mmCIF file of C-alpha atoms in Angstrom:
data_model
loop_
_atom_site.group_PDB
_atom_site.id
_atom_site.type_symbol
_atom_site.label_atom_id
_atom_site.label_comp_id
_atom_site.label_asym_id
_atom_site.label_seq_id
_atom_site.Cartn_x
_atom_site.Cartn_y
_atom_site.Cartn_z
ATOM 1 C CA UNK A 1 0.000 0.000 0.000
ATOM 2 C CA UNK A 2 2.851 2.469 0.647
ATOM 3 C CA UNK A 3 4.818 1.626 -2.503
ATOM 4 C CA UNK A 4 2.153 2.850 -4.940
ATOM 5 C CA UNK A 5 2.062 6.446 -3.634
ATOM 6 C CA UNK A 6 5.875 6.574 -3.635
ATOM 7 C CA UNK A 7 5.979 5.391 -7.257
ATOM 8 C CA UNK A 8 3.305 7.888 -8.206
ATOM 9 C CA UNK A 9 5.277 10.693 -6.536
ATOM 10 C CA UNK A 10 8.566 9.732 -8.189
ATOM 11 C CA UNK A 11 6.980 9.593 -11.635
ATOM 12 C CA UNK A 12 5.052 12.813 -10.961
ATOM 13 C CA UNK A 13 8.258 14.541 -9.798
ATOM 14 C CA UNK A 14 10.120 13.811 -13.028
ATOM 15 C CA UNK A 15 6.983 14.473 -15.059
ATOM 16 C CA UNK A 16 6.598 17.868 -13.372
ATOM 17 C CA UNK A 17 10.220 18.754 -14.241
ATOM 18 C CA UNK A 18 9.368 18.285 -17.921
ATOM 19 C CA UNK A 19 12.452 18.545 -20.114
ATOM 20 C CA UNK A 20 14.776 18.722 -17.116
ATOM 21 C CA UNK A 21 13.267 15.502 -15.755
ATOM 22 C CA UNK A 22 14.027 13.878 -19.103
ATOM 23 C CA UNK A 23 17.555 15.250 -18.972
ATOM 24 C CA UNK A 24 18.148 13.866 -15.472
ATOM 25 C CA UNK A 25 16.745 10.424 -16.165
ATOM 26 C CA UNK A 26 18.648 10.334 -19.464
ATOM 27 C CA UNK A 27 21.961 10.942 -17.697
ATOM 28 C CA UNK A 28 21.207 8.276 -15.095
ATOM 29 C CA UNK A 29 19.903 5.725 -17.581
ATOM 30 C CA UNK A 30 22.809 6.102 -19.992
ATOM 31 C CA UNK A 31 25.456 5.895 -17.304
ATOM 32 C CA UNK A 32 25.201 3.698 -14.200
ATOM 33 C CA UNK A 33 21.535 3.586 -13.311
ATOM 34 C CA UNK A 34 19.243 1.157 -15.008
ATOM 35 C CA UNK A 35 15.878 2.831 -15.628
ATOM 36 C CA UNK A 36 14.108 0.684 -18.213
ATOM 37 C CA UNK A 37 11.647 2.755 -20.215
ATOM 38 C CA UNK A 38 12.002 5.680 -17.766
ATOM 39 C CA UNK A 39 12.733 8.273 -20.429
ATOM 40 C CA UNK A 40 10.498 6.542 -22.931
ATOM 41 C CA UNK A 41 7.493 6.731 -20.612
ATOM 42 C CA UNK A 42 8.221 10.358 -19.774
ATOM 43 C CA UNK A 43 8.631 11.357 -23.428
ATOM 44 C CA UNK A 44 5.357 9.650 -24.275
ATOM 45 C CA UNK A 45 3.461 11.127 -21.335
ATOM 46 C CA UNK A 46 4.810 14.648 -21.743
ATOM 47 C CA UNK A 47 4.346 14.645 -25.518
ATOM 48 C CA UNK A 48 0.776 13.379 -25.222
ATOM 49 C CA UNK A 49 0.047 16.121 -22.709
ATOM 50 C CA UNK A 50 1.721 18.941 -24.645
ATOM 51 C CA UNK A 51 2.201 18.033 -28.334
ATOM 52 C CA UNK A 52 3.765 21.373 -29.278
ATOM 53 C CA UNK A 53 6.738 20.707 -26.999
ATOM 54 C CA UNK A 54 7.334 17.180 -28.293
ATOM 55 C CA UNK A 55 10.535 18.058 -30.242
ATOM 56 C CA UNK A 56 11.903 19.787 -27.131
ATOM 57 C CA UNK A 57 11.164 16.708 -25.016
ATOM 58 C CA UNK A 58 12.863 14.438 -27.557
ATOM 59 C CA UNK A 59 15.907 16.737 -27.627
ATOM 60 C CA UNK A 60 16.198 16.886 -23.830
ATOM 61 C CA UNK A 61 15.917 13.107 -23.515
ATOM 62 C CA UNK A 62 18.584 12.688 -26.210
ATOM 63 C CA UNK A 63 20.847 15.255 -24.532
ATOM 64 C CA UNK A 64 20.555 13.381 -21.239
ATOM 65 C CA UNK A 65 21.559 10.173 -22.994
ATOM 66 C CA UNK A 66 24.573 11.867 -24.562
ATOM 67 C CA UNK A 67 25.713 13.291 -21.211
ATOM 68 C CA UNK A 68 25.351 9.888 -19.547
ATOM 69 C CA UNK A 69 27.266 8.307 -22.413
ATOM 70 C CA UNK A 70 30.148 10.730 -21.812
ATOM 71 C CA UNK A 71 30.643 9.097 -18.405
ATOM 72 C CA UNK A 72 30.620 5.583 -19.846
ATOM 73 C CA UNK A 73 32.930 6.707 -22.653
ATOM 74 C CA UNK A 74 35.455 8.091 -20.153
ATOM 75 C CA UNK A 75 35.433 4.873 -18.123
ATOM 76 C CA UNK A 76 35.699 2.712 -21.249
ATOM 77 C CA UNK A 77 38.691 4.689 -22.502
ATOM 78 C CA UNK A 78 40.405 4.597 -19.128
ATOM 79 C CA UNK A 79 39.939 0.824 -18.748
ATOM 80 C CA UNK A 80 40.735 0.181 -22.392
ATOM 81 C CA UNK A 81 40.659 -3.244 -23.967
ATOM 82 C CA UNK A 82 42.075 -4.915 -20.865
ATOM 83 C CA UNK A 83 39.407 -3.413 -18.635
ATOM 84 C CA UNK A 84 36.692 -4.601 -20.986
ATOM 85 C CA UNK A 85 38.275 -8.046 -21.272
ATOM 86 C CA UNK A 86 38.116 -8.417 -17.474
ATOM 87 C CA UNK A 87 34.420 -7.469 -17.348
ATOM 88 C CA UNK A 88 32.958 -9.649 -20.089
ATOM 89 C CA UNK A 89 33.310 -13.232 -21.246
ATOM 90 C CA UNK A 90 35.757 -14.063 -24.008
ATOM 91 C CA UNK A 91 32.925 -14.788 -26.409
ATOM 92 C CA UNK A 92 31.194 -11.480 -25.692
ATOM 93 C CA UNK A 93 34.522 -9.623 -25.912
ATOM 94 C CA UNK A 94 35.161 -11.041 -29.386
ATOM 95 C CA UNK A 95 31.611 -10.224 -30.452
ATOM 96 C CA UNK A 96 31.953 -6.621 -29.257
ATOM 97 C CA UNK A 97 35.363 -6.242 -30.863
ATOM 98 C CA UNK A 98 34.068 -7.531 -34.186
ATOM 99 C CA UNK A 99 30.978 -5.299 -34.135
ATOM 100 C CA UNK A 100 32.712 -2.129 -33.026
ATOM 101 C CA UNK A 101 35.801 -2.465 -35.215
ATOM 102 C CA UNK A 102 33.974 -3.241 -38.449
ATOM 103 C CA UNK A 103 30.618 -1.557 -38.040
ATOM 104 C CA UNK A 104 30.888 0.814 -35.095
ATOM 105 C CA UNK A 105 28.378 3.336 -36.454
ATOM 106 C CA UNK A 106 25.766 0.655 -37.041
ATOM 107 C CA UNK A 107 26.407 -1.105 -33.731
ATOM 108 C CA UNK A 108 26.173 2.166 -31.794
ATOM 109 C CA UNK A 109 23.093 3.307 -33.730
ATOM 110 C CA UNK A 110 21.323 0.013 -33.240
ATOM 111 C CA UNK A 111 22.115 -0.103 -29.523
ATOM 112 C CA UNK A 112 20.909 3.494 -29.054
ATOM 113 C CA UNK A 113 17.654 2.793 -30.895
ATOM 114 C CA UNK A 114 16.797 -0.447 -29.135
ATOM 115 C CA UNK A 115 14.743 -0.468 -25.944
ATOM 116 C CA UNK A 116 15.801 -2.264 -22.758
ATOM 117 C CA UNK A 117 17.059 -4.859 -22.022
ATOM 118 C CA UNK A 118 19.438 -4.307 -24.968
ATOM 119 C CA UNK A 119 22.912 -3.611 -23.474
ATOM 120 C CA UNK A 120 23.305 -0.024 -24.701
ATOM 121 C CA UNK A 121 25.989 1.046 -22.213
ATOM 122 C CA UNK A 122 28.070 -2.039 -22.993
ATOM 123 C CA UNK A 123 28.336 -0.976 -26.643
ATOM 124 C CA UNK A 124 29.318 2.569 -25.614
ATOM 125 C CA UNK A 125 31.994 1.213 -23.259
ATOM 126 C CA UNK A 126 33.243 -1.217 -25.904
ATOM 127 C CA UNK A 127 33.475 1.432 -28.624
ATOM 128 C CA UNK A 128 35.407 3.673 -26.224
ATOM 129 C CA UNK A 129 37.682 0.831 -25.101
ATOM 130 C CA UNK A 130 38.510 -0.026 -28.708
ATOM 131 C CA UNK A 131 39.359 3.615 -29.424
ATOM 132 C CA UNK A 132 36.395 4.730 -31.509
ATOM 133 C CA UNK A 133 36.651 8.543 -31.758
ATOM 134 C CA UNK A 134 34.694 10.277 -28.983
ATOM 135 C CA UNK A 135 33.133 12.956 -31.221
ATOM 136 C CA UNK A 136 31.845 10.352 -33.648
ATOM 137 C CA UNK A 137 30.564 8.170 -30.816
ATOM 138 C CA UNK A 138 28.629 11.014 -29.200
ATOM 139 C CA UNK A 139 27.307 12.206 -32.570
ATOM 140 C CA UNK A 140 25.946 8.765 -33.369
ATOM 141 C CA UNK A 141 24.385 8.505 -29.903
ATOM 142 C CA UNK A 142 22.816 11.961 -30.190
ATOM 143 C CA UNK A 143 21.316 11.315 -33.626
ATOM 144 C CA UNK A 144 20.071 7.819 -32.796
ATOM 145 C CA UNK A 145 18.590 8.705 -29.423
ATOM 146 C CA UNK A 146 16.935 11.833 -30.830
ATOM 147 C CA UNK A 147 15.375 9.728 -33.615
ATOM 148 C CA UNK A 148 14.124 7.186 -31.072
ATOM 149 C CA UNK A 149 12.580 9.765 -28.745
ATOM 150 C CA UNK A 150 11.182 11.791 -31.637
ATOM 151 C CA UNK A 151 9.412 8.718 -33.009
ATOM 152 C CA UNK A 152 8.014 7.899 -29.566
ATOM 153 C CA UNK A 153 6.888 11.500 -29.173
ATOM 154 C CA UNK A 154 5.195 11.492 -32.577
ATOM 155 C CA UNK A 155 3.346 8.297 -31.711
ATOM 156 C CA UNK A 156 2.281 9.856 -28.411
ATOM 157 C CA UNK A 157 0.950 12.935 -30.210
ATOM 158 C CA UNK A 158 -0.989 10.825 -32.700
ATOM 159 C CA UNK A 159 -2.374 8.440 -30.085
ATOM 160 C CA UNK A 160 -2.299 10.926 -27.186
ATOM 161 C CA UNK A 161 -5.653 10.305 -25.534
ATOM 162 C CA UNK A 162 -5.242 6.543 -25.764
ATOM 163 C CA UNK A 163 -1.763 6.816 -24.249
ATOM 164 C CA UNK A 164 -2.997 8.964 -21.383
ATOM 165 C CA UNK A 165 -5.871 6.532 -20.850
ATOM 166 C CA UNK A 166 -3.374 3.679 -20.579
ATOM 167 C CA UNK A 167 -1.335 5.613 -18.009
ATOM 168 C CA UNK A 168 -4.465 6.107 -15.934
ATOM 169 C CA UNK A 169 -5.261 2.394 -15.850
ATOM 170 C CA UNK A 170 -5.081 0.753 -12.468
ATOM 171 C CA UNK A 171 -2.500 -1.843 -13.495
ATOM 172 C CA UNK A 172 -0.131 0.776 -14.906
ATOM 173 C CA UNK A 173 1.168 1.558 -11.413
ATOM 174 C CA UNK A 174 2.132 -2.084 -10.974
ATOM 175 C CA UNK A 175 4.053 -1.966 -14.256
ATOM 176 C CA UNK A 176 5.913 1.109 -13.006
ATOM 177 C CA UNK A 177 6.604 -0.598 -9.653
ATOM 178 C CA UNK A 178 8.022 -3.625 -11.495
ATOM 179 C CA UNK A 179 10.207 -1.343 -13.611
ATOM 180 C CA UNK A 180 11.496 0.394 -10.480
ATOM 181 C CA UNK A 181 12.390 -2.933 -8.883
ATOM 182 C CA UNK A 182 14.196 -4.005 -12.057
ATOM 183 C CA UNK A 183 15.909 -0.595 -12.120
ATOM 184 C CA UNK A 184 17.177 -0.933 -8.563
ATOM 185 C CA UNK A 185 18.516 -4.447 -9.123
ATOM 186 C CA UNK A 186 20.011 -3.532 -12.519
ATOM 187 C CA UNK A 187 21.608 -0.378 -11.088
ATOM 188 C CA UNK A 188 23.128 -2.312 -8.195
ATOM 189 C CA UNK A 189 24.642 -4.814 -10.624
ATOM 190 C CA UNK A 190 25.867 -2.008 -12.888
ATOM 191 C CA UNK A 191 27.510 -0.065 -10.064
ATOM 192 C CA UNK A 192 29.080 -3.263 -8.710
ATOM 193 C CA UNK A 193 30.483 -4.145 -12.148
#
């Protein structure tokens, strides 16, 4: 009984912050915190509520992702190939090396476009560890994340009332609670690693 009001308040807090809430969650989600669909849900909700600001919301969510990726990039470069090799299995290391050395733009774009549980931060760290240029990496992330959030925002504008009706459903709070639990566990694992 006490978890539901807390969840409602957390979501309402970030929702109330608008673009700055998207920026904050974007930084957390793209660095060490694991907030599955956090920014996606906020972009959809905010865009459905205020369609004229949808491009702004998409841009702020993308900017948050880029800023969070800067942190992962710095850690990946500092640890380098050896640091990455220690953190992942040999098979995964070879897979990441192959993807990022041959098709880094596509691997980064795909990882930035895909929703959770796709290992987005792992691809950022791998690209950095293998020396992919930082400016290119952040440009790809910015463009891909902006496209993702813009598409979500457009869908929210088109289906706005239906989206807001879904958010108001009784079971929606349980979905958010489950996502928060997954976020806490995923964040703990991420910080530990």
